[in-house]
């Protein structure tokens, strides 16, 4: 009996609890009808946007994006509870309209640019002029108006509640309580979202340029909020310290001559020739002249190395902006910025660049790359750098069967590019082109598409009983580095095909070709250690006690990160191996001397002037000369020559490095190459609306 009673009591309590919770929920719904409709409308619109722009289920039903959207609209909507009755509803209405507008604008923008909108682009007013009519005629489609439907429902509902004068009139305390509960609820959803993020997602969010990726994971509202912050931040940092920056800048360049004041054996040797620059994705020096069982990884590049100038101590100087940092440093002889990336945060500054200087000499300048134009914000930045035209993915025919890794395969990209270059060369007296490859991009996993290139080791091993055996050990097969070499082999083959086609069209006859790797393969040190210390008998890394084991320390790894640089002409006008230590920022002055242009503000040097006295500075403060590699974080160095070093050597180079990085950063942030920078700084308005200048200030 007692047992029965207890059971009954339990049941009763359970039911009461259930009824209480149900009541609570139903009361909440009754009390917060408009708020709930508001949240639903905003989340549905964001989901619709993903559906119309990136229509795979993984994208539009992205769980992460949905909780991120819910968190943002709940937190922002929670402030409505601070207002009294009617105003509370109006606040929600305004929010719903703004969120719907964000979806509509991005939907239309995506149709035109295959990317999402950025408020920083508002400063590119010429865009609006150019595309304004086109947007109305061609871009605004029915799908862009779909977002109005949920909003329409919200407005209808808002009016219904309004008409009945059906507001809940809360006391101040209740309003505050409701605000607190809602914002905490939103905060908890946000916390769940943050905890679900991977480090890759966070780092992409911070960089902000891979917009599709961010919208897919973070939803459109968080994307747009982050976009506003990253767009405003450089403007704020440019508001303080202009005068000091300008003074330091003027002081730094005061002894520089306005015109080139020297001549050497390379001066003007290529003046008037067409120029083809190949920015070879992830082409690292270790691939050059490397063979596997007698087969060269890069037979085509190796051939050009023999026929032209080859710089085998050449370093890229990239920071978090990787490819885009190389584009900045190559084109302007400036260093990557200390915060953010120049391509994203400072695209609206004035730059003195190779294309802008060559334009003055009558060149038609263009760049080519088969990825989305907004990747690394190239659409805007290539214009700022002075390229007349940027041929991006939109101008290429991309079929599924021609896709490898990130996009259109290099072979197909080059084949289509030759046709474009042919036309350009017919229409223009001379041209300068900057061509960015894509296939050889990490993670190098499309191995079945690269073509056969075994990275095994055929060798003879001695067995324990003294007999010998011919084996083909797996060596780098199945490793990241092995896959990288397969990918490089493909990239080299694509380059070979490109030059053969260009030659057939006669496009190499009066042309100088410049090829460089944009940065290293970004593979871990352990991969290299295996390559250098492989034991075919055990198919593993040799024992450290083994007398043939070679130590591969962090300095060796840094030194191996160098990239190839080749300057080639069909007639072999310049030949030979150059082993001076050289950086990406030295390329502009070195080429300037050869092609006949000069930039007083280059941070690098003509390598044929500085020769063995050159120093390569890295964005993290490390530097390398022909004598030592210095790691500024650890304060450690490795000597590269058996030579006694002057006691002030490190200190002097550290000072040089710090000053150079500082000047470079200030020149970009404060827009110091812009003749109107002072005026702009006084008006709190830095940036040049994306125009490059080629004249000195
Ligand atoms: C993308 C390509 C790669 O278009 O240039 O950029 P990265 O990841 O090397 O910076
Ligand atoms: Mn790259």
XYZ file of C-alpha atoms and ligand atoms in Angstrom:
708
model
C 0.000 0.000 0.000
C 2.748 2.386 1.096
C 4.672 1.531 -2.038
C 1.621 2.278 -4.164
C 1.161 5.626 -2.470
C 4.780 6.596 -3.059
C 4.450 5.617 -6.714
C 1.291 7.707 -7.033
C 3.030 10.649 -5.381
C 5.999 10.335 -7.779
C 3.664 10.214 -10.734
C 1.799 13.240 -9.522
C 5.006 15.241 -9.009
C 6.234 14.176 -12.437
C 2.976 15.239 -14.068
C 2.917 18.488 -12.175
C 6.478 19.194 -13.287
C 5.545 18.342 -16.863
C 2.476 20.558 -16.695
C 4.565 23.317 -15.153
C 7.197 23.090 -17.901
C 4.551 22.889 -20.610
C 2.820 25.870 -19.107
C 6.061 27.751 -18.876
C 6.800 27.036 -22.518
C 3.310 27.871 -23.682
C 3.329 31.044 -21.583
C 6.674 31.987 -23.060
C 5.276 31.525 -26.564
C 2.175 33.534 -25.706
C 4.206 36.311 -24.148
C 6.870 36.531 -26.833
C 5.004 35.773 -30.057
C 6.515 38.552 -32.092
C 10.000 37.897 -30.803
C 9.792 34.241 -31.834
C 8.448 35.139 -35.262
C 11.289 37.646 -35.600
C 13.945 35.012 -34.787
C 12.367 32.507 -37.184
C 12.108 35.033 -40.017
C 15.750 36.061 -39.702
C 17.057 32.492 -39.468
C 14.888 31.349 -42.402
C 16.154 34.244 -44.527
C 19.774 33.457 -43.794
C 19.120 29.781 -44.661
C 17.407 30.844 -47.890
C 20.427 32.954 -48.765
C 22.730 29.957 -48.424
C 20.253 27.917 -50.452
C 20.318 30.381 -53.352
C 24.040 31.045 -53.283
C 25.784 27.801 -52.315
C 23.105 25.224 -53.019
C 24.369 22.031 -51.462
C 22.540 20.622 -48.473
C 25.749 20.757 -46.447
C 25.808 24.514 -46.978
C 22.261 25.651 -46.533
C 21.412 23.261 -43.744
C 24.719 23.944 -42.065
C 24.015 23.351 -38.381
C 26.758 25.721 -37.315
C 25.438 28.554 -39.439
C 21.914 28.031 -38.102
C 22.959 28.214 -34.447
C 25.236 31.178 -35.179
C 22.333 33.020 -36.863
C 20.004 32.160 -33.969
C 22.530 33.442 -31.436
C 23.104 36.736 -33.275
C 19.434 37.576 -33.871
C 18.463 36.539 -30.323
C 21.156 38.686 -28.733
C 20.357 41.707 -30.887
C 16.596 41.165 -30.489
C 16.897 40.867 -26.698
C 17.389 44.629 -26.454
C 13.782 45.049 -27.587
C 12.715 44.126 -24.055
C 14.280 47.300 -22.777
C 11.622 49.271 -24.645
C 8.020 49.799 -23.671
C 5.138 48.161 -25.535
C 4.832 49.659 -29.050
C 8.467 50.717 -29.275
C 9.467 47.151 -28.473
C 7.631 45.925 -31.538
C 9.068 48.711 -33.684
C 12.583 47.789 -32.576
C 12.019 44.204 -33.697
C 10.561 45.403 -36.984
C 13.621 47.560 -37.698
C 15.940 44.649 -36.857
C 13.990 42.283 -39.101
C 14.165 44.795 -41.964
C 17.935 45.246 -41.524
C 18.572 41.477 -41.408
C 16.387 40.973 -44.480
C 18.228 43.760 -46.288
C 21.546 42.023 -45.503
C 20.227 38.831 -47.120
C 18.805 40.614 -50.171
C 21.940 42.666 -50.831
C 24.204 39.639 -50.445
C 21.962 37.541 -52.642
C 22.187 40.080 -55.474
C 25.893 40.706 -54.896
C 26.595 36.986 -55.078
C 24.970 36.653 -58.497
C 27.321 39.283 -59.811
C 30.535 38.545 -57.969
C 30.149 34.926 -56.746
C 31.015 36.194 -53.311
C 29.474 38.051 -50.396
C 29.354 41.801 -49.945
C 31.795 43.802 -47.869
C 31.229 47.280 -46.476
C 34.869 48.084 -47.273
C 33.918 47.918 -50.941
C 31.687 50.928 -50.437
C 34.808 53.061 -50.746
C 35.275 51.755 -54.273
C 32.674 54.134 -55.556
C 33.668 53.598 -59.164
C 32.288 50.068 -58.890
C 28.833 51.394 -58.237
C 29.048 53.691 -61.249
C 30.224 50.896 -63.495
C 27.931 48.166 -62.360
C 24.944 50.173 -61.122
C 22.806 49.783 -64.245
C 23.938 46.259 -64.818
C 22.883 45.326 -61.301
C 19.348 46.559 -61.819
C 19.022 45.052 -65.296
C 20.802 41.751 -64.951
C 21.402 40.973 -61.354
C 18.326 41.721 -59.290
C 16.360 38.536 -59.812
C 13.191 37.027 -58.388
C 15.253 34.966 -55.971
C 16.553 38.174 -54.394
C 13.022 39.157 -53.503
C 12.183 35.846 -51.826
C 13.484 37.213 -48.523
C 10.678 39.741 -48.542
C 8.129 36.924 -48.020
C 9.171 35.953 -44.475
C 9.574 39.646 -43.701
C 6.090 40.236 -45.149
C 4.726 37.631 -42.772
C 6.471 39.353 -39.886
C 4.987 42.726 -40.872
C 1.520 41.201 -41.223
C 1.844 39.651 -37.784
C 3.210 42.870 -36.334
C 0.189 44.751 -37.661
C -2.240 42.160 -36.373
C -0.858 42.502 -32.874
C -0.708 46.247 -33.254
C -4.296 46.545 -34.426
C -5.633 44.707 -31.474
C -3.459 46.893 -29.360
C -2.380 43.616 -27.984
C 0.941 44.631 -26.468
C 2.038 43.231 -23.221
C 2.559 46.088 -20.858
C 5.356 45.065 -18.552
C 6.758 46.813 -15.565
C 10.338 48.028 -15.734
C 11.486 45.121 -13.574
C 9.785 42.554 -15.790
C 11.290 44.134 -18.889
C 14.751 44.029 -17.391
C 14.217 40.421 -16.317
C 13.071 39.459 -19.797
C 16.013 41.254 -21.363
C 18.446 39.453 -19.061
C 16.909 36.034 -19.692
C 16.897 36.495 -23.446
C 20.414 37.836 -23.720
C 21.692 35.018 -21.489
C 19.790 32.512 -23.653
C 21.371 34.017 -26.782
C 24.754 34.029 -25.066
C 24.450 30.334 -24.225
C 23.632 29.486 -27.849
C 26.662 31.552 -28.853
C 28.829 29.653 -26.380
C 27.710 26.308 -27.822
C 28.582 27.646 -31.260
C 32.027 28.914 -30.210
C 32.847 25.592 -28.545
C 32.018 23.771 -31.770
C 34.604 25.740 -33.793
C 37.853 24.264 -35.059
C 41.083 26.272 -35.088
C 40.945 26.415 -38.910
C 37.469 27.942 -38.749
C 38.591 30.521 -36.201
C 41.672 31.466 -38.200
C 39.636 31.871 -41.400
C 37.118 33.999 -39.522
C 39.898 36.268 -38.292
C 41.348 36.613 -41.795
C 37.831 37.118 -43.223
C 38.753 36.898 -46.905
C 37.397 33.409 -47.637
C 33.874 34.729 -47.548
C 31.941 31.707 -48.798
C 33.598 29.546 -46.192
C 32.715 32.010 -43.428
C 29.083 32.400 -44.486
C 28.732 28.627 -44.646
C 30.105 28.116 -41.111
C 29.222 31.377 -39.342
C 26.069 32.449 -41.139
C 25.551 35.718 -42.983
C 24.908 37.903 -39.934
C 28.100 37.028 -38.127
C 29.987 37.339 -41.417
C 28.641 40.841 -41.978
C 29.366 41.916 -38.410
C 32.932 40.670 -38.677
C 33.231 42.335 -42.068
C 32.307 45.697 -40.524
C 34.939 45.289 -37.796
C 37.738 44.221 -40.193
C 36.826 47.059 -42.557
C 36.822 49.744 -39.893
C 39.865 48.583 -37.913
C 42.503 49.787 -40.437
C 40.760 53.154 -40.660
C 40.957 53.524 -36.899
C 44.650 52.596 -36.697
C 45.323 55.076 -39.511
C 43.738 57.883 -37.514
C 46.523 58.162 -34.967
C 50.195 58.921 -35.426
C 50.202 60.212 -39.000
C 52.677 63.036 -38.337
C 55.291 60.826 -36.689
C 54.908 58.230 -39.395
C 55.357 60.777 -42.172
C 58.456 62.184 -40.468
C 60.082 58.776 -40.065
C 59.192 57.907 -43.634
C 60.735 61.101 -45.051
C 63.843 60.606 -42.936
C 64.217 57.002 -44.101
C 64.226 57.925 -47.778
C 65.992 61.281 -47.557
C 69.288 60.087 -49.039
C 67.731 58.137 -51.865
C 68.168 59.463 -55.317
C 65.029 60.371 -57.313
C 66.415 58.692 -60.408
C 68.431 55.501 -60.751
C 72.025 56.616 -60.182
C 74.000 53.555 -61.260
C 74.495 51.230 -64.204
C 75.545 47.607 -64.306
C 75.782 44.844 -66.902
C 72.011 44.186 -66.638
C 70.837 47.778 -67.004
C 68.049 47.995 -69.613
C 68.930 44.621 -71.165
C 65.246 43.710 -71.476
C 63.840 47.164 -72.114
C 60.794 47.108 -74.371
C 60.263 43.343 -74.239
C 56.961 41.741 -73.291
C 57.002 40.375 -69.752
C 55.464 37.138 -68.497
C 55.648 36.632 -64.756
C 54.653 33.246 -63.344
C 53.676 33.213 -59.688
C 54.114 29.455 -59.171
C 51.933 28.291 -56.296
C 53.900 26.570 -53.488
C 56.920 25.937 -55.720
C 59.688 25.243 -53.223
C 63.381 25.103 -54.014
C 63.755 21.511 -52.804
C 61.856 20.265 -55.864
C 64.331 21.803 -58.305
C 66.909 19.431 -59.798
C 65.533 16.625 -57.586
C 65.185 13.165 -59.087
C 63.436 9.959 -58.107
C 65.048 6.899 -59.675
C 66.608 9.148 -62.308
C 63.351 10.952 -63.172
C 63.405 14.714 -62.650
C 60.569 16.266 -60.617
C 60.792 19.496 -62.626
C 62.361 18.710 -66.041
C 60.932 21.837 -67.672
C 62.050 24.259 -64.986
C 65.458 22.558 -64.855
C 65.838 23.169 -68.576
C 64.937 26.862 -68.223
C 67.372 27.159 -65.319
C 70.176 26.049 -67.643
C 69.086 28.426 -70.388
C 68.504 31.528 -68.231
C 69.408 33.223 -64.979
C 68.769 31.067 -61.938
C 68.775 32.475 -58.410
C 69.208 29.619 -55.993
C 69.211 31.584 -52.743
C 65.918 33.321 -53.175
C 63.368 33.609 -50.344
C 59.715 34.558 -50.267
C 58.798 36.891 -47.402
C 55.237 35.976 -46.593
C 53.192 36.379 -43.431
C 49.606 35.210 -42.822
C 48.625 36.524 -46.256
C 50.670 33.773 -48.019
C 49.977 34.077 -51.781
C 48.681 37.625 -51.450
C 51.699 38.706 -49.402
C 53.987 37.545 -52.186
C 51.880 39.474 -54.672
C 52.264 42.581 -52.520
C 56.017 42.211 -51.980
C 56.804 41.280 -55.570
C 54.717 44.099 -57.057
C 55.723 46.886 -54.663
C 58.931 45.865 -52.864
C 57.075 46.422 -49.562
C 56.684 43.946 -46.710
C 53.410 42.340 -45.573
C 51.568 44.406 -42.962
C 51.879 43.692 -39.263
C 48.118 43.391 -38.695
C 45.716 41.715 -41.075
C 46.805 41.487 -44.698
C 47.461 44.340 -47.078
C 45.246 42.733 -49.715
C 42.212 42.680 -47.428
C 42.685 45.574 -45.028
C 44.680 48.048 -47.109
C 43.547 47.462 -50.644
C 42.427 51.085 -50.875
C 45.907 52.556 -50.376
C 48.168 54.026 -53.029
C 50.938 51.736 -54.247
C 53.943 52.308 -56.449
C 54.038 49.050 -58.316
C 55.679 47.224 -61.214
C 52.550 47.349 -63.424
C 51.922 51.018 -62.698
C 55.528 51.916 -63.644
C 55.431 49.746 -66.758
C 52.145 51.313 -67.791
C 54.030 54.583 -68.035
C 56.341 52.892 -70.495
C 53.433 51.964 -72.741
C 52.708 48.452 -71.473
C 49.263 46.877 -71.263
C 49.240 45.202 -67.852
C 47.078 42.288 -66.779
C 46.918 39.457 -64.283
C 45.445 35.958 -64.607
C 44.247 33.444 -62.026
C 41.581 30.758 -62.271
C 40.157 31.226 -58.788
C 37.287 33.485 -57.676
C 38.226 37.132 -58.114
C 37.474 37.833 -54.482
C 39.876 35.226 -53.181
C 42.388 37.288 -51.209
C 40.381 40.335 -52.337
C 42.317 40.289 -55.612
C 39.532 41.919 -57.592
C 40.040 45.161 -55.666
C 43.750 44.882 -54.916
C 44.953 44.054 -58.425
C 43.270 47.233 -59.550
C 45.002 49.157 -56.760
C 48.291 47.645 -57.921
C 47.705 49.070 -61.368
C 46.675 46.071 -63.437
C 44.539 47.138 -66.378
C 42.616 43.885 -66.196
C 42.376 40.849 -63.937
C 41.336 37.663 -65.736
C 39.800 35.640 -62.901
C 37.722 32.452 -62.801
C 34.723 34.216 -64.359
C 36.661 34.620 -67.611
C 37.628 30.909 -67.847
C 35.555 27.912 -68.850
C 35.650 25.536 -65.905
C 34.271 22.002 -66.475
C 34.189 19.392 -63.740
C 36.637 17.152 -65.563
C 39.174 19.990 -65.644
C 39.158 20.601 -61.928
C 42.074 19.581 -59.712
C 42.362 20.619 -56.074
C 41.170 24.200 -55.587
C 39.852 24.706 -59.105
C 40.652 24.769 -62.804
C 43.731 22.638 -63.524
C 46.912 24.470 -64.495
C 47.052 22.697 -67.870
C 43.587 23.881 -68.837
C 44.187 27.295 -67.283
C 47.329 27.790 -69.358
C 45.675 26.472 -72.531
C 42.875 29.037 -72.204
C 45.328 31.749 -71.133
C 47.418 31.351 -74.308
C 44.335 32.268 -76.358
C 43.749 35.360 -74.240
C 47.423 36.423 -74.402
C 47.437 35.954 -78.172
C 44.560 38.377 -78.504
C 46.143 40.854 -76.072
C 49.419 40.779 -77.957
C 47.585 41.496 -81.225
C 45.778 44.455 -79.673
C 48.693 45.993 -77.805
C 52.164 47.192 -78.560
C 53.666 45.375 -75.561
C 52.278 43.629 -72.533
C 53.165 42.769 -68.968
C 51.372 39.781 -67.442
C 51.232 38.339 -63.941
C 50.024 34.732 -64.052
C 49.129 32.912 -60.842
C 48.976 29.116 -60.928
C 46.639 27.113 -58.711
C 46.963 23.330 -58.952
C 50.077 22.955 -56.807
C 48.232 24.059 -53.687
C 48.167 22.252 -50.388
C 46.883 19.581 -49.479
C 48.266 17.986 -52.701
C 45.784 15.143 -52.339
C 44.382 14.844 -55.871
C 47.223 12.432 -56.682
C 45.198 10.378 -59.176
C 44.895 13.491 -61.331
C 48.563 14.504 -61.369
C 49.681 11.646 -63.646
C 52.198 8.887 -62.910
C 55.256 9.980 -60.966
C 56.561 7.349 -58.518
C 58.425 8.782 -55.532
C 59.902 5.417 -54.583
C 63.556 4.510 -54.070
C 65.065 1.774 -56.238
C 68.162 0.570 -54.491
C 70.292 -2.396 -53.499
C 70.219 -3.505 -49.882
C 72.436 -5.993 -48.087
C 70.594 -8.639 -46.086
C 71.738 -9.932 -42.715
C 73.189 -13.066 -44.350
C 75.366 -10.875 -46.567
C 73.344 -11.377 -49.758
C 72.278 -8.324 -51.730
C 68.868 -7.565 -53.098
C 67.416 -5.045 -55.596
C 64.366 -3.441 -54.080
C 61.966 -0.597 -54.789
C 61.346 0.863 -51.339
C 58.166 2.960 -50.892
C 60.260 5.988 -49.790
C 57.944 9.020 -50.055
C 54.936 7.153 -51.478
C 51.884 7.934 -49.343
C 53.586 10.814 -47.507
C 52.560 14.457 -47.789
C 55.948 15.396 -49.179
C 55.740 12.576 -51.723
C 52.333 13.790 -52.851
C 53.758 17.289 -53.025
C 56.458 16.153 -55.485
C 53.813 14.447 -57.616
C 51.852 17.686 -57.638
C 54.963 19.726 -58.487
C 55.708 17.323 -61.336
C 52.248 18.054 -62.717
C 52.718 21.825 -62.255
C 56.050 21.629 -64.099
C 54.471 19.665 -66.945
C 51.729 22.313 -67.201
C 54.402 25.030 -67.418
C 56.209 23.047 -70.113
C 53.007 22.802 -72.170
C 52.336 26.507 -71.675
C 55.723 27.585 -73.005
C 55.507 25.175 -75.949
C 52.122 26.649 -76.922
C 53.332 30.226 -76.382
C 56.383 29.541 -78.533
C 54.225 28.110 -81.321
C 52.263 31.355 -81.326
C 55.520 33.336 -81.494
C 54.742 34.865 -78.111
C 58.162 34.125 -76.624
C 60.228 35.819 -79.294
C 60.504 39.249 -77.769
C 59.593 38.304 -74.249
C 61.232 37.944 -70.881
C 59.875 35.259 -68.575
C 60.131 35.522 -64.792
C 59.166 32.489 -62.709
C 59.160 32.292 -58.938
C 57.639 30.145 -56.211
C 55.240 32.196 -54.087
C 56.140 30.438 -50.826
C 57.161 27.016 -49.557
C 54.922 23.927 -49.533
C 54.012 24.516 -45.879
C 54.782 20.924 -44.883
C 56.059 19.870 -41.450
C 59.748 19.391 -40.685
C 59.254 15.665 -40.001
C 58.396 15.112 -43.686
C 61.755 16.542 -44.728
C 63.586 14.602 -42.082
C 62.206 11.389 -43.542
C 63.347 12.427 -47.011
C 66.892 13.161 -45.890
C 67.197 10.243 -43.465
C 65.286 7.438 -45.116
C 66.378 3.857 -44.563
C 65.077 1.688 -47.433
C 65.777 -1.502 -45.476
C 63.379 -0.579 -42.662
C 61.167 1.815 -44.654
C 61.572 4.301 -41.813
C 63.729 7.182 -40.557
C 67.278 6.069 -39.790
C 68.366 5.740 -36.224
C 70.008 8.910 -34.935
C 73.015 6.776 -33.980
C 73.436 5.715 -37.600
C 76.684 7.309 -38.936
C 74.886 8.365 -42.121
C 72.095 10.143 -40.193
C 72.084 13.869 -41.002
C 70.857 16.302 -38.407
C 67.956 18.367 -39.790
C 67.296 21.226 -37.389
C 64.845 24.122 -37.457
C 67.406 26.316 -39.247
C 67.890 23.741 -42.008
C 64.137 23.685 -42.334
C 63.923 27.496 -42.619
C 66.739 27.553 -45.165
C 64.985 24.864 -47.187
C 61.946 27.088 -47.465
C 63.613 29.072 -50.218
C 61.835 29.205 -53.558
C 63.198 29.142 -57.110
C 63.566 32.309 -59.186
C 64.277 32.091 -62.901
C 64.632 34.913 -65.416
C 64.604 33.449 -68.910
C 64.551 34.607 -72.496
C 64.381 32.464 -75.583
C 67.555 34.010 -76.981
C 69.497 33.347 -73.767
C 70.267 37.053 -73.321
C 71.208 36.471 -69.691
C 72.474 33.211 -68.262
C 74.050 31.750 -65.183
C 73.564 30.794 -61.577
C 73.284 33.627 -59.070
C 73.776 32.574 -55.484
C 73.505 35.900 -53.666
C 71.016 35.778 -50.799
C 67.944 37.487 -52.165
C 64.323 38.118 -51.177
C 61.043 38.732 -52.959
C 61.416 42.450 -52.235
C 64.644 42.562 -54.275
C 62.850 41.477 -57.418
C 61.215 44.843 -58.197
C 64.516 46.797 -58.161
C 66.384 43.980 -59.935
C 63.790 43.759 -62.704
C 63.494 47.547 -62.761
C 67.140 47.802 -63.701
C 66.653 45.246 -66.475
C 63.415 46.694 -67.846
C 64.165 50.369 -67.285
C 61.938 51.494 -64.421
C 62.865 52.776 -60.982
C 61.096 53.035 -57.634
C 62.814 55.231 -55.093
C 60.708 53.672 -52.320
C 61.609 50.032 -52.930
C 62.689 48.339 -49.714
C 64.730 45.712 -51.527
C 67.726 46.225 -53.785
C 68.969 45.405 -57.227
C 70.727 42.175 -56.342
C 73.467 42.852 -58.901
C 74.379 45.944 -56.854
C 74.168 44.615 -53.279
C 75.497 41.176 -54.257
C 76.897 39.427 -51.198
C 75.980 42.285 -48.882
C 72.287 41.712 -49.243
C 69.939 40.980 -46.351
C 66.528 39.335 -46.510
C 64.142 40.432 -43.808
C 61.145 38.301 -42.832
C 57.837 39.692 -41.512
C 58.404 38.018 -38.114
C 61.708 39.845 -37.634
C 63.973 36.945 -38.655
C 66.581 37.706 -41.301
C 69.105 35.921 -43.452
C 72.334 37.032 -45.122
C 74.988 34.975 -46.853
C 76.662 34.718 -43.451
C 73.852 33.729 -41.078
C 70.216 32.949 -40.510
C 68.968 34.791 -37.442
C 65.853 33.752 -35.517
C 64.638 36.863 -33.734
C 62.034 35.091 -31.610
C 64.580 32.819 -30.008
C 67.568 35.127 -30.394
C 69.432 32.176 -31.966
C 71.354 31.936 -35.192
C 73.084 29.539 -37.529
C 76.271 30.494 -39.284
C 76.238 29.810 -42.994
C 79.893 30.539 -43.571
C 83.053 29.583 -41.840
C 83.843 33.178 -41.090
C 84.326 35.342 -38.031
C 81.375 37.659 -37.547
C 81.798 41.229 -36.446
C 80.490 41.716 -32.898
C 77.929 44.331 -33.986
C 76.733 42.292 -36.916
C 73.571 40.941 -35.277
C 72.645 44.184 -33.567
C 73.107 46.174 -36.764
C 70.978 43.778 -38.781
C 68.304 43.629 -36.087
C 68.020 47.406 -36.138
C 67.885 47.432 -39.916
C 65.168 44.776 -39.882
C 63.015 46.487 -37.292
C 63.203 49.841 -39.014
C 62.452 48.412 -42.426
C 59.392 46.513 -41.139
C 58.189 49.599 -39.326
C 58.563 51.928 -42.311
C 56.889 49.430 -44.631
C 53.936 49.034 -42.292
C 53.534 52.761 -41.752
C 53.806 53.519 -45.468
C 50.858 51.200 -46.092
C 48.696 51.965 -43.039
C 49.078 55.762 -43.378
C 48.911 55.650 -47.161
C 52.199 57.538 -47.445
C 52.639 57.035 -51.195
C 49.434 58.946 -51.727
C 50.107 62.608 -52.525
C 46.914 63.448 -50.613
C 47.720 61.366 -47.555
C 48.103 64.356 -45.238
C 44.797 65.844 -46.266
C 43.133 62.447 -45.953
C 44.656 61.867 -42.518
C 43.386 65.252 -41.327
C 39.926 64.363 -42.563
C 40.210 60.953 -40.932
C 39.857 59.423 -44.351
C 42.706 57.212 -45.443
C 42.677 55.253 -48.645
C 42.765 56.226 -52.279
C 39.707 54.487 -53.616
C 41.823 51.794 -55.152
C 44.008 53.786 -57.505
C 47.701 53.122 -57.977
C 50.079 55.944 -58.684
C 53.275 55.573 -60.541
C 54.813 58.961 -59.903
C 56.762 59.899 -56.873
C 54.980 62.094 -54.382
C 44.207 31.045 -54.162
C 45.644 30.815 -54.219
C 46.157 30.254 -52.941
O 43.620 31.729 -55.185
O 46.365 31.863 -54.708
O 46.432 31.125 -51.946
P 47.326 30.681 -50.694
O 46.521 29.682 -49.904
O 48.587 30.068 -51.204
O 47.563 31.934 -49.945
Mn 50.160 30.526 -52.524
